[in-house]
Short mmCIF file of C-alpha atoms in Angstrom, two decimals:
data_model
loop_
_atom_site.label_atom_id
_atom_site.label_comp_id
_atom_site.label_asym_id
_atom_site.label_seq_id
_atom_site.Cartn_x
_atom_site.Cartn_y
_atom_site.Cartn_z
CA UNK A 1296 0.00 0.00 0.00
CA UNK A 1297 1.39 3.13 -1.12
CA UNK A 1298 1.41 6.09 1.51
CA UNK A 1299 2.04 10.01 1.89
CA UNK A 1300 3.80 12.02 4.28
CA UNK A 1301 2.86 15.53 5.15
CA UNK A 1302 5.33 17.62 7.22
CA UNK A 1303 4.53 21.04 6.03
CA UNK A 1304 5.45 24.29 8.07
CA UNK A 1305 6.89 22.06 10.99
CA UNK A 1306 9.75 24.03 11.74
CA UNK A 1307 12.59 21.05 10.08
CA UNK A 1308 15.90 22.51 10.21
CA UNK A 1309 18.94 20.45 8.68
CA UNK A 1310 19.46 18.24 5.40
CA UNK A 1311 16.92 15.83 4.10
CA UNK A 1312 18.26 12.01 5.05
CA UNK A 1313 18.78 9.89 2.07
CA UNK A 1314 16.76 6.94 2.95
CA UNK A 1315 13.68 8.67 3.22
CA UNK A 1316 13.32 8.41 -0.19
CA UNK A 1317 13.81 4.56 -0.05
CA UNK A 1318 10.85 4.14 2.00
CA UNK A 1319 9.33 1.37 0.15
CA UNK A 1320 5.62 2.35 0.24
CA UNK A 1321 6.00 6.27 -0.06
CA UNK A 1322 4.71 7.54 -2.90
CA UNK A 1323 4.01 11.15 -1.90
CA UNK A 1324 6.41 13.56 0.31
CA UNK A 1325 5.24 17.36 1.02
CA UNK A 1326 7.98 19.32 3.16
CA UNK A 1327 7.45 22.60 2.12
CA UNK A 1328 7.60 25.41 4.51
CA UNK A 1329 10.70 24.11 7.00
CA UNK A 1330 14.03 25.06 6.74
CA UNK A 1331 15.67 22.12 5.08
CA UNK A 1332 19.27 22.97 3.66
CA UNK A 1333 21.71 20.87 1.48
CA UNK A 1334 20.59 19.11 -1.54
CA UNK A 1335 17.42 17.12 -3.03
CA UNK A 1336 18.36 13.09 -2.24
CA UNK A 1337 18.65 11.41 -5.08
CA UNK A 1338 16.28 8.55 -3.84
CA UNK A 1339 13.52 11.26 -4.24
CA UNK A 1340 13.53 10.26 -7.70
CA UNK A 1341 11.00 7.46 -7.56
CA UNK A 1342 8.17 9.17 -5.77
CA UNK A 1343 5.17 10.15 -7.68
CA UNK A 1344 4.74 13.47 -5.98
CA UNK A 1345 7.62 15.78 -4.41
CA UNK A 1346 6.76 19.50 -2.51
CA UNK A 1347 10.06 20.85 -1.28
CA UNK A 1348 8.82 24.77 -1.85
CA UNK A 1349 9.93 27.58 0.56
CA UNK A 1350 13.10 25.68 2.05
CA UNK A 1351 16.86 27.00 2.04
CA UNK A 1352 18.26 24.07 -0.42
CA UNK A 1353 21.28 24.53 -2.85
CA UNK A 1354 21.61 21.18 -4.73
CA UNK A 1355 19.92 19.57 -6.96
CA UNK A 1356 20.11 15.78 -7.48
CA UNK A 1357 21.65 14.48 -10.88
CA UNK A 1358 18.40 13.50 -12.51
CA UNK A 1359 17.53 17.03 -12.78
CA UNK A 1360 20.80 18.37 -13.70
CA UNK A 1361 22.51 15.75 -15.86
CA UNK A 1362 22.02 14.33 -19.51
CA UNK A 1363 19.98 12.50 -21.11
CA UNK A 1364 16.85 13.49 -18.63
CA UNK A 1365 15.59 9.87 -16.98
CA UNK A 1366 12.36 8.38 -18.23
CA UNK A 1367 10.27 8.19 -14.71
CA UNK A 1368 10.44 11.24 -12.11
CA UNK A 1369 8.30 12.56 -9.58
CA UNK A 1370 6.12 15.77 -10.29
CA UNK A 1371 7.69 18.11 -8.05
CA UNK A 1372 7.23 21.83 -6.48
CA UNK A 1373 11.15 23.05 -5.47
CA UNK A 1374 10.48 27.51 -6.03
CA UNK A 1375 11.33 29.11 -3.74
CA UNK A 1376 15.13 28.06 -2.45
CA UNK A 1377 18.70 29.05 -2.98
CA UNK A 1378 19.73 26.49 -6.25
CA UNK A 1379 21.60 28.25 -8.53
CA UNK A 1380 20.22 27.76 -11.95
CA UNK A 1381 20.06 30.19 -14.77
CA UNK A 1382 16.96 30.42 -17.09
CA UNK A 1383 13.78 31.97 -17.60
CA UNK A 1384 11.07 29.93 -17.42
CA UNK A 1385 9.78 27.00 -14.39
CA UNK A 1386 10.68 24.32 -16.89
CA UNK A 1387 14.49 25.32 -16.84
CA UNK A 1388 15.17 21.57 -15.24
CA UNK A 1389 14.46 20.29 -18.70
CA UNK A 1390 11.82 17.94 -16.96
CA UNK A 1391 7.93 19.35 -17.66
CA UNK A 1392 6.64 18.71 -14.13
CA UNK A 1393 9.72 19.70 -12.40
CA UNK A 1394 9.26 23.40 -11.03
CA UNK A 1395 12.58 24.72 -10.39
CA UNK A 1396 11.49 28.43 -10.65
CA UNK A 1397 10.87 31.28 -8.78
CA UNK A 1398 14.09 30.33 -6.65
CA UNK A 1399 14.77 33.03 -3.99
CA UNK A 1400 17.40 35.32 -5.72
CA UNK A 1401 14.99 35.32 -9.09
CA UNK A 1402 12.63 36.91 -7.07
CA UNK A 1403 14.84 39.24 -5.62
CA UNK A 1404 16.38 40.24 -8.68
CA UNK A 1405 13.00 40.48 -10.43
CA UNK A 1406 12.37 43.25 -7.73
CA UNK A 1407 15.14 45.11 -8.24
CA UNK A 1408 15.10 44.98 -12.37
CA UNK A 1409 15.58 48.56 -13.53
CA UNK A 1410 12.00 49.71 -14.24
CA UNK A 1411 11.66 51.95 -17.77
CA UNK A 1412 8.73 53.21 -16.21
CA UNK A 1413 6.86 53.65 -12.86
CA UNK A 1414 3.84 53.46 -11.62
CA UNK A 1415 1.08 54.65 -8.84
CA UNK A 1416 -1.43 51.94 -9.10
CA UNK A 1417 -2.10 48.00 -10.40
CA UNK A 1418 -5.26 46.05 -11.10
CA UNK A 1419 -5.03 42.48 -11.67
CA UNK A 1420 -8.57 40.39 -12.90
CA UNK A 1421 -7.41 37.01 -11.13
CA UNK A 1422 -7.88 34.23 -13.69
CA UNK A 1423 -9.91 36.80 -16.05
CA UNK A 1424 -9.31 38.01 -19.01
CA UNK A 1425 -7.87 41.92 -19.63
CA UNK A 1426 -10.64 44.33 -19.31
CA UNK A 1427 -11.23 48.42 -18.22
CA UNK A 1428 -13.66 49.11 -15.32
CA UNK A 1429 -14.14 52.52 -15.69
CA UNK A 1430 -10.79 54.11 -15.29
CA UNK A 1431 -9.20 51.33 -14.15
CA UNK A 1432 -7.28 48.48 -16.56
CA UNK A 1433 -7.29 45.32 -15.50
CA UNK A 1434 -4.65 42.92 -16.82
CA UNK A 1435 -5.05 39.51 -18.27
CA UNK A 1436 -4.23 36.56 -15.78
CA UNK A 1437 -5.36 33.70 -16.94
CA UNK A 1438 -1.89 31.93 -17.46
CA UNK A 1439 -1.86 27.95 -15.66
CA UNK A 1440 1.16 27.65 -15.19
CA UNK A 1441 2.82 27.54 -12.02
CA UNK A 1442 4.84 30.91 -12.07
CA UNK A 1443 4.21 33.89 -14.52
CA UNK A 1444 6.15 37.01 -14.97
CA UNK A 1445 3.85 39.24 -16.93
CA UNK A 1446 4.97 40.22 -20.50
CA UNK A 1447 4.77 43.79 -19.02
CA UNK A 1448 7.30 42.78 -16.58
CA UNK A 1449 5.29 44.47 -13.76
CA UNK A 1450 3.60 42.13 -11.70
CA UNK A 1451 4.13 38.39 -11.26
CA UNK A 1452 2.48 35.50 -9.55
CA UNK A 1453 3.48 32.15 -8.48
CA UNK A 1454 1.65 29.48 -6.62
CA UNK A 1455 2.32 26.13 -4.75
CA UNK A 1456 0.84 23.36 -3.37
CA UNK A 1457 -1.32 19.82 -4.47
CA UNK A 1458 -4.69 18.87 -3.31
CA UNK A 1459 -4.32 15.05 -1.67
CA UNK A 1460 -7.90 13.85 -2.57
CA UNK A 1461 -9.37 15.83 -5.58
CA UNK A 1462 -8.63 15.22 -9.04
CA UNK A 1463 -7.74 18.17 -10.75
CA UNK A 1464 -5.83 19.26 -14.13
CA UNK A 1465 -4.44 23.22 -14.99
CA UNK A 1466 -7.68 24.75 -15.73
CA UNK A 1467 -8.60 23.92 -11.81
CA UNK A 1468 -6.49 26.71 -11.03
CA UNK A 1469 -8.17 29.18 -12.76
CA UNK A 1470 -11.66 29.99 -14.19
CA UNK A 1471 -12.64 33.08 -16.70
CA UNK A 1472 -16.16 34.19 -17.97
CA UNK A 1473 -17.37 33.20 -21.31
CA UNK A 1474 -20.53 35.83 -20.54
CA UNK A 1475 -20.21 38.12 -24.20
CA UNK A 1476 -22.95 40.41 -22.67
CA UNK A 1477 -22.14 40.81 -19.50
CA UNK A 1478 -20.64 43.96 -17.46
CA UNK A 1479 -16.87 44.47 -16.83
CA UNK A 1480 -17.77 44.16 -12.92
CA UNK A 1481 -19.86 41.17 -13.42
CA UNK A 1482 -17.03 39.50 -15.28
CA UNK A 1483 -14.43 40.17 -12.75
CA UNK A 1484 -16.94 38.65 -9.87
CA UNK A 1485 -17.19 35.51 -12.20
CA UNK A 1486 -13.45 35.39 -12.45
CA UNK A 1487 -11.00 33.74 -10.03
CA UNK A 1488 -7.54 32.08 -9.26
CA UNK A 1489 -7.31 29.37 -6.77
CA UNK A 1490 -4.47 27.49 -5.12
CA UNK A 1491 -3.84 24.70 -2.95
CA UNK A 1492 -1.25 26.10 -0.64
CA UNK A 1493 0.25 29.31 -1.34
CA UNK A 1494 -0.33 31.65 -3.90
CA UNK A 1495 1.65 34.85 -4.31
CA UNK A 1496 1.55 38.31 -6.14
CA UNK A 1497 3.87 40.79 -7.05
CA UNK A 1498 3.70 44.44 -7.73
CA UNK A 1499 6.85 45.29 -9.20
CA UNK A 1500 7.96 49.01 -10.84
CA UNK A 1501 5.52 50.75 -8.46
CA UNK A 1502 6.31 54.90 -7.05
CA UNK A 1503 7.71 54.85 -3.38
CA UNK A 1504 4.54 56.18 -1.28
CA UNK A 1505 2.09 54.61 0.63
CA UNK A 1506 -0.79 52.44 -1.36
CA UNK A 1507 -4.22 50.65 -0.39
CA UNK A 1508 -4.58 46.95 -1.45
CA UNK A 1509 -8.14 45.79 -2.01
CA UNK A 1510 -8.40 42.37 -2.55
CA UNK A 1511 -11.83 41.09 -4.04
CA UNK A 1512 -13.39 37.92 -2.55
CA UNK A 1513 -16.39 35.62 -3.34
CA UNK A 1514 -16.48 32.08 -2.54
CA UNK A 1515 -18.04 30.44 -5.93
CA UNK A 1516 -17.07 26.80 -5.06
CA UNK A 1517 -18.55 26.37 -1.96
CA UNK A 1518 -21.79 27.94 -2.77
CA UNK A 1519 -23.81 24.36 -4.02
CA UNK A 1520 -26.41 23.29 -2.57
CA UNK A 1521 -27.15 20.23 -4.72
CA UNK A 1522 -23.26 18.49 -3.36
CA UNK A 1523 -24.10 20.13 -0.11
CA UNK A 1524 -20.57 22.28 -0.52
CA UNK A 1525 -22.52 25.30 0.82
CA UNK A 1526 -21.52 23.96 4.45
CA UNK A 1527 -18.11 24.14 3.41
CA UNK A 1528 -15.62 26.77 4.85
CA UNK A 1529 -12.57 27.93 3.13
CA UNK A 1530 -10.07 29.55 5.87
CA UNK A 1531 -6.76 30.81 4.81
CA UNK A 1532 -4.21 34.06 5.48
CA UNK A 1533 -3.45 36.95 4.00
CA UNK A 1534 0.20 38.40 4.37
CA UNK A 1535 1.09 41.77 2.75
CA UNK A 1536 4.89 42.94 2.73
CA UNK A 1537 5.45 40.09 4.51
CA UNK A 1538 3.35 40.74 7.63
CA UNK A 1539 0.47 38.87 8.44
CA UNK A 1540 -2.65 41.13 8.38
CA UNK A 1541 -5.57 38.94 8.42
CA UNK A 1542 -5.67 35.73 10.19
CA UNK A 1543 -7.90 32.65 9.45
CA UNK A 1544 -9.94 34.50 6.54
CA UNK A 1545 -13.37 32.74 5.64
CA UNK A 1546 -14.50 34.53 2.53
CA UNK A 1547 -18.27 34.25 3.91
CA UNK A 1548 -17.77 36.03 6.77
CA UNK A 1549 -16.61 39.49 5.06
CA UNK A 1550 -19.17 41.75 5.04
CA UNK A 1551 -21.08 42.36 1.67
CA UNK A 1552 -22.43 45.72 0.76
CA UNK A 1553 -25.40 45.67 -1.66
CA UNK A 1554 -24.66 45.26 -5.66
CA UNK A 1555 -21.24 44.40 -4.81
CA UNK A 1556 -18.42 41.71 -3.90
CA UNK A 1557 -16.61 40.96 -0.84
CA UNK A 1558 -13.73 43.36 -0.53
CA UNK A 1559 -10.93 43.71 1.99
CA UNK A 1560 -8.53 46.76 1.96
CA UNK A 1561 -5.51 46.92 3.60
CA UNK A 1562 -2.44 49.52 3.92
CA UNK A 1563 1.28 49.02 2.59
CA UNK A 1564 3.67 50.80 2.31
CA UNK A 1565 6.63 50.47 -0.79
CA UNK A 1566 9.97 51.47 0.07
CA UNK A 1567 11.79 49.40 -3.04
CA UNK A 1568 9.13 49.78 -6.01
CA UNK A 1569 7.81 46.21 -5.32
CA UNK A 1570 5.12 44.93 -3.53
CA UNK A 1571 4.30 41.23 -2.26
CA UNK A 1572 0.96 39.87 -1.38
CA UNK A 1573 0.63 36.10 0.02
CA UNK A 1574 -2.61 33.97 0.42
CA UNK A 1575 -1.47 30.73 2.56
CA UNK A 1576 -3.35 27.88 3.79
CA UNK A 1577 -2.66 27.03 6.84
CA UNK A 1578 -4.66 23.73 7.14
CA UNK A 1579 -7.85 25.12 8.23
CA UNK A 1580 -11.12 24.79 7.02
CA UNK A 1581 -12.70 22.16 4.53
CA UNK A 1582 -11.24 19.30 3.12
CA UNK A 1583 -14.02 16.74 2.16
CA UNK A 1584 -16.23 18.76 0.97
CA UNK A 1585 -16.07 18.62 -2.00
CA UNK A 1586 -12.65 16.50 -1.53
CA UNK A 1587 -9.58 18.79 -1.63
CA UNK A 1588 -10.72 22.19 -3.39
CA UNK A 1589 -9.35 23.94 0.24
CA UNK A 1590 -7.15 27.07 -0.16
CA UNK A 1591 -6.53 30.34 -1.13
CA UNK A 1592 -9.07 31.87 -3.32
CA UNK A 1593 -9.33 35.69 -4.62
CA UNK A 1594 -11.31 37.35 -8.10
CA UNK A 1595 -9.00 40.75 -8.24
CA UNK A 1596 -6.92 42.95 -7.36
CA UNK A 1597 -6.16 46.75 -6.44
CA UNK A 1598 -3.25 48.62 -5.76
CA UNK A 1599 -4.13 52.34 -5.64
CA UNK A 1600 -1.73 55.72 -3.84
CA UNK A 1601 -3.09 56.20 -0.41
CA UNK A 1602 -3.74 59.91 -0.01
CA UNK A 1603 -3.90 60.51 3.89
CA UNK A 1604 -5.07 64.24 4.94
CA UNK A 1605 -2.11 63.81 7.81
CA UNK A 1606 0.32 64.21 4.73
CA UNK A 1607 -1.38 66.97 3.45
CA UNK A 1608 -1.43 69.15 6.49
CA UNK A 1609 1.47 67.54 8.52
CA UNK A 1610 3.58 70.39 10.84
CA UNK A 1611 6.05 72.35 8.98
CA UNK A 1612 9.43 73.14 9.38
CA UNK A 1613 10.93 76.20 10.84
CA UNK A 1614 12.86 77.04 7.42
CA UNK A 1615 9.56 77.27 5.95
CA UNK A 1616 7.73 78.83 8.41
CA UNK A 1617 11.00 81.57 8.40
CA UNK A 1618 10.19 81.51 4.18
CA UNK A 1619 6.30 82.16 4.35
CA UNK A 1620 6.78 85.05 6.85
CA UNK A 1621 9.16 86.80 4.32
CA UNK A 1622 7.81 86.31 1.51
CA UNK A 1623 4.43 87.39 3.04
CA UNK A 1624 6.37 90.72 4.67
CA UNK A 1625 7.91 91.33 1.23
CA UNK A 1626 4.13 91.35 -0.47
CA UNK A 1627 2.84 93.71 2.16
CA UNK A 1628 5.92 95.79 1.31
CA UNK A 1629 5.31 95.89 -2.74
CA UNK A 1630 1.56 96.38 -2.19
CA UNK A 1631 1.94 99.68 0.36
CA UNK A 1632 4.90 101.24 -2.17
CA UNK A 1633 2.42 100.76 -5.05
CA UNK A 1634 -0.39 101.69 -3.50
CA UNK A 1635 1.42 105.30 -2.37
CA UNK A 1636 2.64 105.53 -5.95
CA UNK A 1637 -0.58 105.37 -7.18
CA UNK A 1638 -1.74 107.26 -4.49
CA UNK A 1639 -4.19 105.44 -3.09
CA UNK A 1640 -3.00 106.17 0.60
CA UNK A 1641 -2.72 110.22 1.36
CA UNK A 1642 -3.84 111.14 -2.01
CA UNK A 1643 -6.90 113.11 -1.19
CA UNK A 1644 -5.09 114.90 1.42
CA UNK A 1645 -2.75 116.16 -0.95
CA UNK A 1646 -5.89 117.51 -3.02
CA UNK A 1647 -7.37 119.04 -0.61
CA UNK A 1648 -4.87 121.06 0.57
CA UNK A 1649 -4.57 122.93 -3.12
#
């Protein structure tokens, strides 16, 4: 009997032993989310399913790296750690279901990338098509795969993770409206990108300031009642810059204002012209019903410059207090010698007297 082992966000520090991977029976091996260093056992090669994502590895084994590419390997998640590979796209391995990419310093570097332009806002139709509400453009992001760098090179997303029970395929991930007649709003609210574990989004080539996030919510899976998914509860956090800012999220608790979605807004603050936004479940919430479709789930978002009237009318400094009080002496100044040239002050004193 074939088993999997789940040790996900336990806090593992060291190198992976090599006879794990000769465990006769396992099949499946999730360790994402520790602190694992060294290299990727060669033994791994015979599992079905590998998740070594978010981890602080540098080597990969030989039937990644060397030539000819083997004929059986394991679908496997490694983004996110320190290997140093060169290339451009997940599939840099040479092996289709091996995901190599982003690896820490690509996403560092893809933060720092000179920017040709700047900019003071981003909207993003998760798993939708490109489309303008109002004023606002939304860009296309409907790619499947498991990392995309947009081909305007500013924003990115990336997402991890496998469900244990469900069945699923690519288009899973992410789901688009075919609705020809319907309005840009309605479209977005049909629109969404889900992920099992983690999914992440960057802002990149953004102004320095300070910005509101709104992320836009509506839970469309568990919303049957036919398959009885309606009781289900999807639970999962929200992280932005890093910090966690909403804990144990359940979409059907936000609060829903009439004739629209469920929205939460949040401030952040960009120092470095990027910004990061992370959706991670934590193991909370549903997982039978139906089997596996748990984890982060989100229709759009909104990055817009946060104007705060504290900015506006913040205390000034003595220099240009001291400047103000000159330059209004100097105007009282101009205005009285004008005023007696035109003789506007004393003038009909003067006449009088003739």
């Amino acid at each position: 009997m074939r088993f999997k082992k789940v040790l996900r966000n336990c806090k593992i520090n060291g190198s992976i032993p090599e006879y794990i991977g000769k465990w006769p029976e396992l099949s499946y091996l999730d360790l994402s989310f520790n602190n694992l260093s060294g290299g990727v056992p060669e033994s791994f090669q015979k599992l079905n399913k590998l998740f070594l994502t978010s981890n602080e590895l540098t080597k990969l084994p030989s039937w990644i790296t060397k030539k000819p590419k083997p004929s059986s390997y394991p679908k496997a998640d490694l983004s996110y750690n320190n290997f140093n590979v060169k290339c451009t796209n997940e599939k840099c391995s040479g092996l289709a279901s091996v995901n190599i990419l982003p690896t820490r310093s690509f996403i560092d570097n893809m933060k720092t990338e000179k920017c040709y332009r700047k900019h003071n806002s981003l909207f993003i139709n998760c798993g939708g098509e490109e489309l303008n509400v109002g004023k606002d453009h939304y860009h296309n992001d409907t790619s499947t795969s498991s990392f995309n760098l947009s081909p305007s090179d500013d924003w990115a997303y990336s997402f991890s993770g496998d469900y244990l029970w469900a069945t699923v395929n690519a288009s899973t991930f992410v789901r688009n409206s075919t609705c020809k007649d319907c309005s840009p709003e309605t479209k977005i609210d049909n629109d969404f990108r889900l992920a099992p574990i983690s999914l992440m989004y960057y802002g990149l080539c953004l102004h320095k300031g300070k910005y509101i996030v709104t992320l836009h919510f509506s839970e469309t899976l568990y919303s049957k009642g036919e398959d009885h998914s309606i009781t289900g509860k999807r639970v999962f956090d929200v992280y932005i810059q890093g910090r966690l800012v909403k804990k144990d999220l359940n979409i059907k608790e936000i609060p829903e204002l009439q004739n629209e979605v469920r929205k939460l807004k949040f401030p952040a603050k960009i120092n470095e012209g990027s910004l990061e936004i992370k959706l991670l479940w934590a193991g909370k919430g549903s997982l039978y019903n139906p089997p596996g479709i748990n984890g982060p789930l989100i229709e759009a978002i909104s990055v817009t410059r946060a104007f705060y009237v504290s900015e506006v009318s913040r205390k000034l400094h003595r220099w240009e207090i001291a400047l103000i009080t000159i330059g209004c002496l100097l105007f009282l100044m101009l205005l009285l010698a004008f005023s007696l040239r035109m003789g506007w002050i004393g003038g009909r004193k003067l006449r009088s007297g003739h």
